[in-house]
Amino acid sequence: MKLNPDNFDNIEVRPLTIADYESLLKLQRRCFKDMDPTSRAEFESQLYQFQEGQLGVFLNDELVGSASSLVLDLDEYSVNHTWSEIADDGFIRNHDEEGDTLYGIEVMVDPAHRGMKIGRRLYEARKELCIKLNLKRILVGGRLPNYHKHQDDMRVSEYVNAVMDKQLEDPVLTFQLKNGFTVKRIIKNYLPDDHESAHYATLMEWVNLDYEHTAPKQKISSSPTRICCVQYKMRKIASFDDFAQQIEYFVDVASEYKADFVLFPELLTTQLLSFVGEKRPGAAARELSKFTDQYVELFNEMAIRYNVNIIGGSHFTLENDRVYNVSYLFHRDGKIDSQYKIHVTPSERQWWGVQPGSEPKVFDTDRGRVAINICYDVEFPELARYAVDNGAQILFVPYCTDERHGFTRVRITSQARAIENQIYVAIAGTVGNIPSVPNMDIQYAQSAIFTPSDFSFSRDGIVAISEENTEMVVIADVDLEVLRRTRYNGTVTPLKDRRRDLYEIKFNHISDDEVILEMEEESLTEPEDLE
């Protein structure tokens, strides 16, 4: 039955939102029954990177067509690029606002609604977006779904010419030609699973005649970010003012050296217990939480006054009568974020009565996206991978270890996270001793900033490292643009080369209240592990 547009009350073309995900899955299953559907992580990444380029056509609020695209500079890609290379396996984290080309990676039209010019509406919307963004052109890698019928009789170039001369018809190429696209060249092995096209595609171009030739866009060659890691000495103090004075000293140092981030160690506020006097560990953790308002006010004021983003180590925080180990991110614009420690060590559980958080987060800052793994959390690779899949470029690891074995676990796993995720990792620990505070009487640390291991980075993947067990700071620059390029053109590309067809990481959304770790009966005998 031929569809009549007059039968529909409303036709709307708009950018997709996360609420459209289930509708998108249903559309994909109708259009490509044998294709693996877009994962929620891929769709969230597409929306985060370039929501304007993720378009949908709705008939009476039903999604009947979609188109996905990104902006890039084609000169950064090989001549015979693949869909996987261009689309970042569907995540489009290579979207480049400084690029000059809108590249279309997918178009779908519901088979039940063909004949209503849904595809043309999507292509027109792409053209309008190209003009709006003042881009030179649109490129698409076009499938040749009818070529398999002729591949025994003609070369792919002969087939393309025959379609262009209207001797043959191809549902994709013919449609693209009718919509003003021209053939640039033929690409081999564009989609390895596209047997209908014999793995070929045509690179199609639409030129934006309204493009305004202004001064050439300045390509970003470097995007340095300066990090300061504080190797903080735990010493007996007499008041909160003494603690604040010590904190301000290091924030001032970081600011003087124009750091963008300053990282303090885990549980540095346990120094306050040196004048509180409570010896029972569970009660001491709750007593320490009474300083939360002062702690937050101090670090927030410092971040604004000294114009530096501060990862304030971590602090025992009481919520709903539960003690959490929380790391706070104090932005220099006054915003405050927090990351709850997700994996609690036996020491924290038995000694302090700490309960685990259940939500890994990634934070937007004025120097890229960052995440926080509190000490023991970095020993679980799933958390760092989750952060990177959600755009993290720097991972901060505040830690507190009492001896070399614990430190070694943190150090080696932190460097492993940097290599396997192609991310910068900064670690900062406590040194010194407070004999009067049970379980915090000795410390062992060597703070550092790690990089991936490749020619673009420092030797041994270490951009800076401190002396062991000495109070000091480590300051170094990391380059986010170098990181971005290496993720796509490095000697090895572990992010791109993951076998997504073989395995995946899945997180369950649960409430912290659903998780309760039993605290052992309090004693003054110290457990052996502290991370």
Short mmCIF file of C-alpha atoms in Angstrom, two decimals:
data_model
loop_
_atom_site.label_atom_id
_atom_site.label_comp_id
_atom_site.label_asym_id
_atom_site.label_seq_id
_atom_site.Cartn_x
_atom_site.Cartn_y
_atom_site.Cartn_z
CA MET A 1 0.00 0.00 0.00
CA LYS A 2 1.39 3.40 -0.95
CA LEU A 3 1.67 5.72 2.05
CA ASN A 4 0.07 9.12 1.95
CA PRO A 5 1.76 11.86 3.97
CA ASP A 6 -1.65 13.43 4.59
CA ASN A 7 -2.47 10.47 6.83
CA PHE A 8 0.06 11.74 9.37
CA ASP A 9 -0.57 14.66 11.65
CA ASN A 10 3.02 15.49 12.45
CA ILE A 11 6.43 15.00 10.81
CA GLU A 12 9.38 16.28 12.81
CA VAL A 13 13.14 16.20 12.26
CA ARG A 14 15.17 16.83 15.41
CA PRO A 15 18.36 15.78 17.24
CA LEU A 16 18.01 12.55 19.15
CA THR A 17 18.13 12.39 22.95
CA ILE A 18 18.93 9.61 25.38
CA ALA A 19 15.17 9.06 25.80
CA ASP A 20 15.09 7.91 22.14
CA TYR A 21 17.49 4.99 22.68
CA GLU A 22 14.89 2.20 22.85
CA SER A 23 13.15 3.58 19.76
CA LEU A 24 16.49 3.65 17.95
CA LEU A 25 17.11 -0.01 18.83
CA LYS A 26 13.71 -1.01 17.45
CA LEU A 27 14.38 0.95 14.25
CA GLN A 28 17.76 -0.72 13.79
CA ARG A 29 16.23 -4.17 14.20
CA ARG A 30 13.65 -3.36 11.53
CA CYS A 31 16.23 -1.96 9.13
CA PHE A 32 19.21 -4.25 9.68
CA LYS A 33 18.13 -7.55 11.16
CA ASP A 34 21.61 -9.08 10.99
CA MET A 35 23.48 -6.06 12.35
CA ASP A 36 24.61 -5.72 15.96
CA PRO A 37 22.55 -2.86 17.42
CA THR A 38 24.11 0.30 18.78
CA SER A 39 24.97 -0.14 22.45
CA ARG A 40 23.76 2.35 25.01
CA ALA A 41 27.37 3.32 25.70
CA GLU A 42 27.92 4.10 22.00
CA PHE A 43 24.72 6.15 21.80
CA GLU A 44 25.54 8.09 24.96
CA SER A 45 29.00 8.83 23.55
CA GLN A 46 27.52 10.03 20.25
CA LEU A 47 25.19 12.40 22.07
CA TYR A 48 27.96 13.68 24.31
CA GLN A 49 30.38 14.25 21.44
CA PHE A 50 28.01 15.72 18.84
CA GLN A 51 24.30 15.64 19.57
CA GLU A 52 23.52 18.00 16.66
CA GLY A 53 24.76 15.34 14.27
CA GLN A 54 22.49 12.56 15.60
CA LEU A 55 19.20 13.21 13.82
CA GLY A 56 15.83 11.50 13.86
CA VAL A 57 12.64 11.75 11.81
CA PHE A 58 9.44 11.27 13.82
CA LEU A 59 5.95 10.58 12.48
CA ASN A 60 3.34 11.13 15.14
CA ASP A 61 6.14 10.82 17.73
CA GLU A 62 7.33 7.48 16.30
CA LEU A 63 10.98 7.27 15.19
CA VAL A 64 10.99 6.17 11.53
CA GLY A 65 14.40 7.36 10.35
CA SER A 66 17.76 8.36 11.76
CA ALA A 67 21.14 9.66 10.63
CA SER A 68 24.42 9.81 12.52
CA SER A 69 27.42 11.97 11.67
CA LEU A 70 30.51 13.68 13.09
CA VAL A 71 32.89 16.47 12.13
CA LEU A 72 36.47 15.65 11.20
CA ASP A 73 39.49 16.53 9.07
CA LEU A 74 39.79 13.79 6.46
CA ASP A 75 43.51 14.50 6.01
CA GLU A 76 44.11 12.81 9.36
CA TYR A 77 42.82 9.48 8.03
CA SER A 78 44.15 6.97 5.55
CA VAL A 79 42.97 7.03 1.92
CA ASN A 80 41.37 3.61 2.28
CA HIS A 81 39.90 4.30 5.69
CA THR A 82 37.34 1.94 7.17
CA TRP A 83 34.00 2.68 8.78
CA SER A 84 35.44 1.52 12.11
CA GLU A 85 38.31 4.01 11.82
CA ILE A 86 36.10 6.94 10.87
CA ALA A 87 33.33 6.16 13.36
CA ASP A 88 35.59 5.12 16.25
CA ASP A 89 33.63 1.86 16.33
CA GLY A 90 30.45 3.87 16.81
CA PHE A 91 31.65 6.04 19.73
CA ILE A 92 32.78 9.04 17.55
CA ARG A 93 35.23 10.20 20.23
CA ASN A 94 37.31 11.44 17.29
CA HIS A 95 34.70 14.16 16.59
CA ASP A 96 36.76 17.27 15.87
CA GLU A 97 35.11 20.67 16.18
CA GLU A 98 38.06 22.14 14.27
CA GLY A 99 37.42 19.87 11.27
CA ASP A 100 36.01 21.03 7.93
CA THR A 101 33.95 17.98 6.93
CA LEU A 102 30.65 16.56 8.11
CA TYR A 103 31.02 12.79 7.73
CA GLY A 104 27.87 10.66 7.71
CA ILE A 105 28.32 7.22 9.27
CA GLU A 106 24.79 5.82 9.24
CA VAL A 107 21.31 6.39 7.80
CA MET A 108 18.26 4.24 8.54
CA VAL A 109 14.72 4.44 7.19
CA ASP A 110 11.93 2.23 8.51
CA PRO A 111 10.92 -0.18 5.69
CA ALA A 112 7.27 0.39 6.57
CA HIS A 113 7.58 4.10 5.85
CA ARG A 114 9.62 4.14 2.68
CA GLY A 115 8.14 6.26 -0.08
CA MET A 116 7.62 9.21 2.25
CA LYS A 117 10.99 10.80 1.47
CA ILE A 118 12.27 10.11 4.98
CA GLY A 119 15.80 9.62 3.65
CA ARG A 120 15.65 12.89 1.72
CA ARG A 121 14.53 14.73 4.86
CA LEU A 122 17.57 13.36 6.72
CA TYR A 123 19.94 14.35 3.92
CA GLU A 124 18.44 17.84 3.76
CA ALA A 125 18.83 18.16 7.54
CA ARG A 126 22.48 17.20 7.19
CA LYS A 127 22.98 19.83 4.49
CA GLU A 128 21.38 22.47 6.70
CA LEU A 129 23.70 21.46 9.55
CA CYS A 130 26.72 21.64 7.25
CA ILE A 131 25.76 25.17 6.18
CA LYS A 132 25.02 26.22 9.76
CA LEU A 133 28.45 25.05 10.94
CA ASN A 134 30.14 26.59 7.87
CA LEU A 135 31.76 23.30 6.87
CA LYS A 136 33.20 22.77 3.39
CA ARG A 137 31.40 19.55 2.58
CA ILE A 138 29.58 16.40 3.56
CA LEU A 139 31.21 13.02 2.97
CA VAL A 140 29.60 9.60 3.30
CA GLY A 141 30.88 6.11 2.75
CA GLY A 142 28.12 4.68 0.61
CA ARG A 143 27.34 0.97 0.47
CA LEU A 144 26.76 -0.77 -2.89
CA PRO A 145 24.13 -3.34 -1.86
CA ASN A 146 23.37 -4.51 -5.45
CA TYR A 147 26.98 -5.02 -6.49
CA HIS A 148 27.05 -8.67 -5.39
CA LYS A 149 24.60 -9.39 -8.22
CA HIS A 150 27.14 -8.17 -10.80
CA GLN A 151 30.55 -8.78 -9.25
CA ASP A 152 31.17 -11.88 -11.38
CA ASP A 153 30.59 -9.87 -14.55
CA MET A 154 32.14 -6.46 -13.86
CA ARG A 155 34.72 -4.70 -11.75
CA VAL A 156 33.42 -2.45 -9.01
CA SER A 157 34.48 0.65 -10.96
CA GLU A 158 32.45 -0.56 -13.96
CA TYR A 159 29.45 -1.12 -11.71
CA VAL A 160 29.70 2.38 -10.22
CA ASN A 161 29.99 3.93 -13.70
CA ALA A 162 26.98 1.94 -14.88
CA VAL A 163 24.90 3.26 -11.97
CA MET A 164 26.10 6.81 -12.62
CA ASP A 165 25.11 6.40 -16.32
CA LYS A 166 21.70 5.08 -15.18
CA GLN A 167 22.29 1.74 -16.87
CA LEU A 168 21.92 0.06 -13.49
CA GLU A 169 20.24 1.05 -10.26
CA ASP A 170 21.65 0.70 -6.76
CA PRO A 171 19.34 1.62 -3.84
CA VAL A 172 22.06 3.53 -1.98
CA LEU A 173 24.27 4.98 -4.73
CA THR A 174 21.32 6.01 -6.92
CA PHE A 175 19.69 7.74 -3.94
CA GLN A 176 22.89 9.61 -3.08
CA LEU A 177 23.40 10.76 -6.65
CA LYS A 178 19.82 12.05 -6.77
CA ASN A 179 20.52 14.06 -3.60
CA GLY A 180 23.41 15.99 -5.14
CA PHE A 181 26.34 13.80 -4.09
CA THR A 182 29.21 12.95 -6.43
CA VAL A 183 31.58 10.00 -6.37
CA LYS A 184 35.07 10.86 -5.10
CA ARG A 185 36.62 7.39 -5.14
CA ILE A 186 36.05 3.75 -4.28
CA ILE A 187 37.14 2.43 -0.86
CA LYS A 188 38.15 -1.19 -0.28
CA ASN A 189 37.22 -3.10 2.87
CA TYR A 190 35.08 -0.26 4.21
CA LEU A 191 32.69 -2.60 6.03
CA PRO A 192 34.20 -6.09 6.43
CA ASP A 193 30.77 -7.64 7.07
CA ASP A 194 29.07 -6.00 4.09
CA HIS A 195 29.01 -9.01 1.74
CA GLU A 196 26.34 -7.46 -0.48
CA SER A 197 28.78 -4.68 -1.39
CA ALA A 198 31.69 -7.14 -1.59
CA HIS A 199 33.22 -4.97 1.16
CA TYR A 200 33.43 -1.93 -1.16
CA ALA A 201 32.02 1.55 -0.63
CA THR A 202 31.96 4.79 -2.58
CA LEU A 203 33.24 7.94 -0.93
CA MET A 204 30.51 10.43 -1.80
CA GLU A 205 30.79 14.22 -1.50
CA TRP A 206 28.33 17.10 -1.32
CA VAL A 207 29.98 20.52 -1.54
CA ASN A 208 28.62 23.41 0.54
CA LEU A 209 28.37 26.29 -1.95
CA ASP A 210 27.56 28.66 0.91
CA TYR A 211 30.88 27.93 2.60
CA GLU A 212 32.61 31.17 3.57
CA HIS A 213 36.33 31.08 2.93
CA THR A 214 37.68 32.69 6.05
CA ALA A 215 41.16 32.40 7.51
CA PRO A 216 42.20 28.72 7.77
CA LYS A 217 41.15 27.11 11.00
CA GLN A 218 44.02 26.75 13.38
CA LYS A 219 44.55 23.07 13.98
CA ILE A 220 45.22 22.30 17.62
CA SER A 221 48.77 21.02 17.81
CA SER A 222 49.01 21.05 21.58
CA SER A 223 46.66 21.19 24.55
CA PRO A 224 48.84 21.18 27.67
CA THR A 225 47.42 20.67 31.14
CA ARG A 226 49.57 21.13 34.24
CA ILE A 227 49.17 18.75 37.17
CA CYS A 228 50.60 19.12 40.68
CA CYS A 229 50.66 16.04 42.95
CA VAL A 230 51.16 16.73 46.65
CA GLN A 231 53.09 14.14 48.63
CA TYR A 232 51.62 15.21 51.93
CA LYS A 233 53.33 14.66 55.27
CA MET A 234 51.11 13.47 58.10
CA ARG A 235 52.19 15.13 61.34
CA LYS A 236 50.58 15.90 64.67
CA ILE A 237 48.61 19.15 64.67
CA ALA A 238 46.74 21.07 67.36
CA SER A 239 43.74 22.46 65.48
CA PHE A 240 41.85 22.66 62.18
CA ASP A 241 43.63 25.97 61.56
CA ASP A 242 46.95 24.11 61.57
CA PHE A 243 45.55 21.73 58.95
CA ALA A 244 44.23 24.62 56.86
CA GLN A 245 47.62 26.35 56.98
CA GLN A 246 49.36 23.23 55.68
CA ILE A 247 46.79 22.81 52.88
CA GLU A 248 47.00 26.44 51.83
CA TYR A 249 50.78 26.23 51.58
CA PHE A 250 50.57 23.50 48.93
CA VAL A 251 47.67 25.10 47.05
CA ASP A 252 49.67 28.32 46.91
CA VAL A 253 52.66 26.40 45.49
CA ALA A 254 50.48 24.78 42.83
CA SER A 255 48.95 28.12 41.92
CA GLU A 256 52.37 29.82 41.77
CA TYR A 257 53.42 27.24 39.18
CA LYS A 258 50.16 27.80 37.26
CA ALA A 259 48.87 24.26 37.77
CA ASP A 260 45.44 23.41 36.38
CA PHE A 261 44.93 20.59 38.89
CA VAL A 262 46.36 19.87 42.33
CA LEU A 263 45.92 16.38 43.73
CA PHE A 264 46.01 15.65 47.48
CA PRO A 265 46.25 12.11 48.97
CA GLU A 266 43.53 9.85 50.30
CA LEU A 267 42.41 10.29 53.94
CA LEU A 268 44.63 13.30 54.55
CA THR A 269 41.97 14.61 56.96
CA THR A 270 42.73 11.76 59.39
CA GLN A 271 45.48 14.14 60.48
CA LEU A 272 42.71 15.93 62.38
CA LEU A 273 42.38 12.92 64.67
CA SER A 274 45.74 13.84 66.22
CA PHE A 275 43.92 16.44 68.34
CA VAL A 276 40.46 14.87 68.53
CA GLY A 277 41.55 12.16 70.94
CA GLU A 278 39.03 9.45 70.01
CA LYS A 279 40.86 6.11 69.93
CA ARG A 280 38.06 3.76 68.87
CA PRO A 281 38.37 3.60 65.08
CA GLY A 282 34.67 3.38 64.17
CA ALA A 283 33.83 6.25 66.50
CA ALA A 284 36.88 8.18 65.23
CA ALA A 285 35.65 7.99 61.62
CA ARG A 286 32.28 9.40 62.66
CA GLU A 287 33.99 12.08 64.74
CA LEU A 288 36.07 13.02 61.72
CA SER A 289 32.93 13.45 59.61
CA LYS A 290 31.97 16.38 61.84
CA PHE A 291 34.66 18.37 60.06
CA THR A 292 33.04 17.85 56.64
CA ASP A 293 31.54 21.35 56.38
CA GLN A 294 34.82 23.01 57.36
CA TYR A 295 36.77 20.77 54.99
CA VAL A 296 34.48 21.53 52.05
CA GLU A 297 34.43 25.25 52.79
CA LEU A 298 38.24 25.37 53.06
CA PHE A 299 38.98 23.57 49.79
CA ASN A 300 36.21 25.32 47.88
CA GLU A 301 37.51 28.73 48.95
CA MET A 302 41.08 27.73 48.06
CA ALA A 303 40.11 26.52 44.58
CA ILE A 304 38.42 29.82 43.78
CA ARG A 305 40.99 32.10 45.41
CA TYR A 306 44.03 30.37 43.94
CA ASN A 307 42.39 29.61 40.57
CA VAL A 308 43.18 25.90 40.53
CA ASN A 309 41.04 22.77 40.38
CA ILE A 310 41.62 20.74 43.54
CA ILE A 311 41.13 17.02 44.09
CA GLY A 312 40.91 17.22 47.87
CA GLY A 313 42.28 13.77 48.63
CA SER A 314 39.47 12.00 50.42
CA HIS A 315 37.52 12.44 53.63
CA PHE A 316 35.26 10.27 55.80
CA THR A 317 31.73 11.57 55.22
CA LEU A 318 28.63 10.53 57.15
CA GLU A 319 25.38 10.17 55.21
CA ASN A 320 22.23 8.41 56.43
CA ASP A 321 24.24 7.09 59.38
CA ARG A 322 26.73 5.44 57.00
CA VAL A 323 30.42 6.35 56.70
CA TYR A 324 31.78 6.77 53.17
CA ASN A 325 35.27 7.48 51.90
CA VAL A 326 34.66 10.41 49.55
CA SER A 327 36.95 12.31 47.21
CA TYR A 328 35.78 15.83 46.37
CA LEU A 329 36.63 17.72 43.20
CA PHE A 330 36.65 21.46 43.83
CA HIS A 331 36.45 23.37 40.55
CA ARG A 332 38.05 26.79 40.35
CA ASP A 333 34.71 28.24 39.23
CA GLY A 334 33.14 27.17 42.56
CA LYS A 335 31.43 23.97 41.45
CA ILE A 336 31.88 20.91 43.69
CA ASP A 337 31.71 17.25 42.58
CA SER A 338 32.30 14.06 44.54
CA GLN A 339 33.33 10.47 43.94
CA TYR A 340 32.60 7.81 46.57
CA LYS A 341 35.12 5.01 46.98
CA ILE A 342 33.55 1.95 45.39
CA HIS A 343 35.82 -0.87 46.57
CA VAL A 344 36.40 -0.84 50.31
CA THR A 345 39.46 -2.64 51.66
CA PRO A 346 39.19 -5.12 54.54
CA SER A 347 41.02 -2.55 56.65
CA GLU A 348 38.51 0.21 55.98
CA ARG A 349 35.57 -2.12 56.51
CA GLN A 350 36.87 -3.73 59.70
CA TRP A 351 38.74 -0.77 61.17
CA TRP A 352 36.69 2.29 60.25
CA GLY A 353 33.29 0.81 59.30
CA VAL A 354 33.38 2.37 55.83
CA GLN A 355 30.59 1.48 53.37
CA PRO A 356 31.10 1.41 49.58
CA GLY A 357 29.64 3.81 47.04
CA SER A 358 28.09 2.39 43.87
CA GLU A 359 28.36 5.04 41.14
CA PRO A 360 31.51 5.63 39.05
CA LYS A 361 31.53 9.16 37.64
CA VAL A 362 33.28 11.24 35.01
CA PHE A 363 33.57 15.00 35.50
CA ASP A 364 33.71 17.85 33.00
CA THR A 365 36.34 20.46 33.85
CA ASP A 366 37.88 23.44 32.11
CA ARG A 367 40.80 21.15 31.18
CA GLY A 368 39.03 18.10 29.83
CA ARG A 369 37.11 15.20 31.33
CA VAL A 370 38.53 13.55 34.43
CA ALA A 371 37.74 10.69 36.79
CA ILE A 372 38.83 9.70 40.29
CA ASN A 373 39.74 6.22 41.52
CA ILE A 374 40.36 6.30 45.27
CA CYS A 375 43.36 4.09 46.03
CA TYR A 376 42.05 0.48 46.04
CA ASP A 377 39.61 1.36 43.23
CA VAL A 378 42.47 1.64 40.73
CA GLU A 379 43.21 -2.06 41.25
CA PHE A 380 39.91 -2.89 39.52
CA PRO A 381 40.41 -2.18 35.78
CA GLU A 382 36.70 -2.01 35.00
CA LEU A 383 36.37 1.41 36.67
CA ALA A 384 39.08 3.07 34.61
CA ARG A 385 37.75 1.51 31.41
CA TYR A 386 34.27 2.80 32.23
CA ALA A 387 35.70 6.29 32.78
CA VAL A 388 37.59 6.28 29.48
CA ASP A 389 34.56 4.98 27.58
CA ASN A 390 32.75 8.02 28.98
CA GLY A 391 35.40 10.44 27.80
CA ALA A 392 37.92 10.64 30.66
CA GLN A 393 41.39 11.88 29.67
CA ILE A 394 42.98 12.09 33.11
CA LEU A 395 42.54 9.69 36.02
CA PHE A 396 43.38 10.96 39.51
CA VAL A 397 44.32 8.42 42.17
CA PRO A 398 44.58 9.76 45.74
CA TYR A 399 45.99 6.95 47.89
CA CYS A 400 47.15 6.12 51.41
CA THR A 401 49.37 3.09 51.96
CA ASP A 402 51.29 2.14 55.07
CA GLU A 403 54.13 0.08 53.56
CA ARG A 404 55.79 -0.84 50.25
CA HIS A 405 53.58 -3.80 49.32
CA GLY A 406 50.42 -1.70 49.36
CA PHE A 407 52.13 1.14 47.52
CA THR A 408 53.43 -1.25 44.86
CA ARG A 409 49.92 -2.50 44.15
CA VAL A 410 48.69 1.07 43.63
CA ARG A 411 51.68 2.14 41.56
CA ILE A 412 51.76 -0.82 39.19
CA THR A 413 48.02 -0.93 38.59
CA SER A 414 47.94 2.85 38.03
CA GLN A 415 50.58 2.52 35.35
CA ALA A 416 48.70 -0.41 33.85
CA ARG A 417 45.53 1.72 33.66
CA ALA A 418 47.51 4.42 31.80
CA ILE A 419 48.79 1.95 29.23
CA GLU A 420 45.69 -0.14 28.59
CA ASN A 421 43.34 2.87 28.45
CA GLN A 422 45.69 5.40 26.81
CA ILE A 423 45.03 7.89 29.57
CA TYR A 424 47.09 10.06 31.93
CA VAL A 425 47.12 8.85 35.55
CA ALA A 426 48.25 11.00 38.48
CA ILE A 427 48.80 9.46 41.91
CA ALA A 428 49.49 11.18 45.25
CA GLY A 429 50.08 9.58 48.65
CA THR A 430 50.78 10.44 52.28
CA VAL A 431 54.13 10.21 54.06
CA GLY A 432 55.25 10.83 57.63
CA ASN A 433 53.62 9.40 60.75
CA ILE A 434 51.17 10.17 63.52
CA PRO A 435 51.85 7.66 66.33
CA SER A 436 48.85 8.89 68.30
CA VAL A 437 46.34 7.92 65.57
CA PRO A 438 45.75 4.14 65.34
CA ASN A 439 46.02 2.74 61.78
CA MET A 440 47.58 5.98 60.51
CA ASP A 441 50.87 5.79 62.38
CA ILE A 442 53.08 4.95 59.37
CA GLN A 443 52.90 5.92 55.68
CA TYR A 444 54.68 4.93 52.47
CA ALA A 445 54.39 6.89 49.20
CA GLN A 446 56.02 7.86 45.94
CA SER A 447 53.78 10.19 43.95
CA ALA A 448 53.90 10.29 40.15
CA ILE A 449 52.26 11.18 36.85
CA PHE A 450 52.03 8.33 34.33
CA THR A 451 51.42 8.35 30.58
CA PRO A 452 50.70 5.69 27.98
CA SER A 453 53.84 3.91 26.78
CA ASP A 454 54.57 5.15 23.27
CA PHE A 455 56.99 7.37 21.36
CA SER A 456 54.84 10.47 21.89
CA PHE A 457 55.29 10.27 25.65
CA SER A 458 58.02 10.21 28.26
CA ARG A 459 60.43 7.34 28.55
CA ASP A 460 59.03 4.46 30.63
CA GLY A 461 55.61 6.15 30.63
CA ILE A 462 56.57 8.37 33.57
CA VAL A 463 56.39 12.11 33.03
CA ALA A 464 57.34 12.91 36.66
CA ILE A 465 57.95 11.03 39.89
CA SER A 466 58.83 12.05 43.45
CA GLU A 467 61.40 10.78 45.89
CA GLU A 468 60.08 8.07 48.18
CA ASN A 469 58.69 9.08 51.58
CA THR A 470 59.68 12.73 51.30
CA GLU A 471 57.26 15.63 51.59
CA MET A 472 57.31 17.38 48.23
CA VAL A 473 55.28 18.15 45.12
CA VAL A 474 55.49 16.73 41.60
CA ILE A 475 54.55 19.14 38.80
CA ALA A 476 54.41 18.33 35.11
CA ASP A 477 52.48 19.06 31.91
CA VAL A 478 50.45 16.47 30.02
CA ASP A 479 49.13 17.12 26.51
CA LEU A 480 45.52 16.19 25.81
CA GLU A 481 45.90 16.68 22.05
CA VAL A 482 48.84 14.29 21.89
CA LEU A 483 46.74 11.81 23.85
CA ARG A 484 43.86 12.17 21.40
CA ARG A 485 46.05 11.61 18.36
CA THR A 486 47.85 8.65 19.89
CA ARG A 487 44.55 6.90 20.61
CA TYR A 488 44.02 6.70 16.83
CA ASN A 489 47.54 6.65 15.39
CA GLY A 490 49.76 5.19 18.10
CA THR A 491 52.18 2.30 17.73
CA VAL A 492 49.43 0.24 19.36
CA THR A 493 45.84 1.33 19.81
CA PRO A 494 44.34 -0.73 22.65
CA LEU A 495 41.16 1.32 22.85
CA LYS A 496 40.38 0.80 19.18
CA ASP A 497 41.53 -2.81 19.08
CA ARG A 498 39.30 -4.16 21.83
CA ARG A 499 37.22 -7.19 20.86
CA ARG A 500 33.83 -5.66 21.48
CA ASP A 501 32.30 -8.65 19.72
CA LEU A 502 33.81 -10.93 22.37
CA TYR A 503 33.40 -9.08 25.67
CA GLU A 504 31.94 -5.98 27.26
CA ILE A 505 31.80 -4.20 30.60
CA LYS A 506 28.35 -3.81 32.11
CA PHE A 507 27.49 -1.77 35.19
CA ASN A 508 24.35 -2.28 37.23
CA HIS A 509 22.60 0.77 38.62
CA ILE A 510 22.10 0.13 42.33
CA SER A 511 21.54 2.29 45.39
CA ASP A 512 24.23 2.59 48.05
CA ASP A 513 21.58 1.56 50.57
CA GLU A 514 21.44 -1.88 48.97
CA VAL A 515 25.07 -2.56 49.95
CA ILE A 516 25.99 -3.03 53.59
CA LEU A 517 29.37 -4.32 54.71
CA GLU A 518 29.52 -5.64 58.23
CA MET A 519 32.00 -3.98 60.56
CA GLU A 520 33.89 -6.24 62.91
CA GLU A 521 33.92 -5.60 66.61
CA GLU A 522 36.21 -2.69 67.36
CA SER A 523 39.63 -3.33 68.79
CA LEU A 524 42.89 -1.46 68.96
CA THR A 525 44.80 -4.14 67.06
CA GLU A 526 45.68 -2.74 63.66
CA PRO A 527 44.91 -4.76 60.52
CA GLU A 528 47.73 -5.30 58.07
CA ASP A 529 46.36 -3.79 54.87
CA LEU A 530 45.66 -0.14 54.21
CA GLU A 531 44.85 1.15 50.74
#
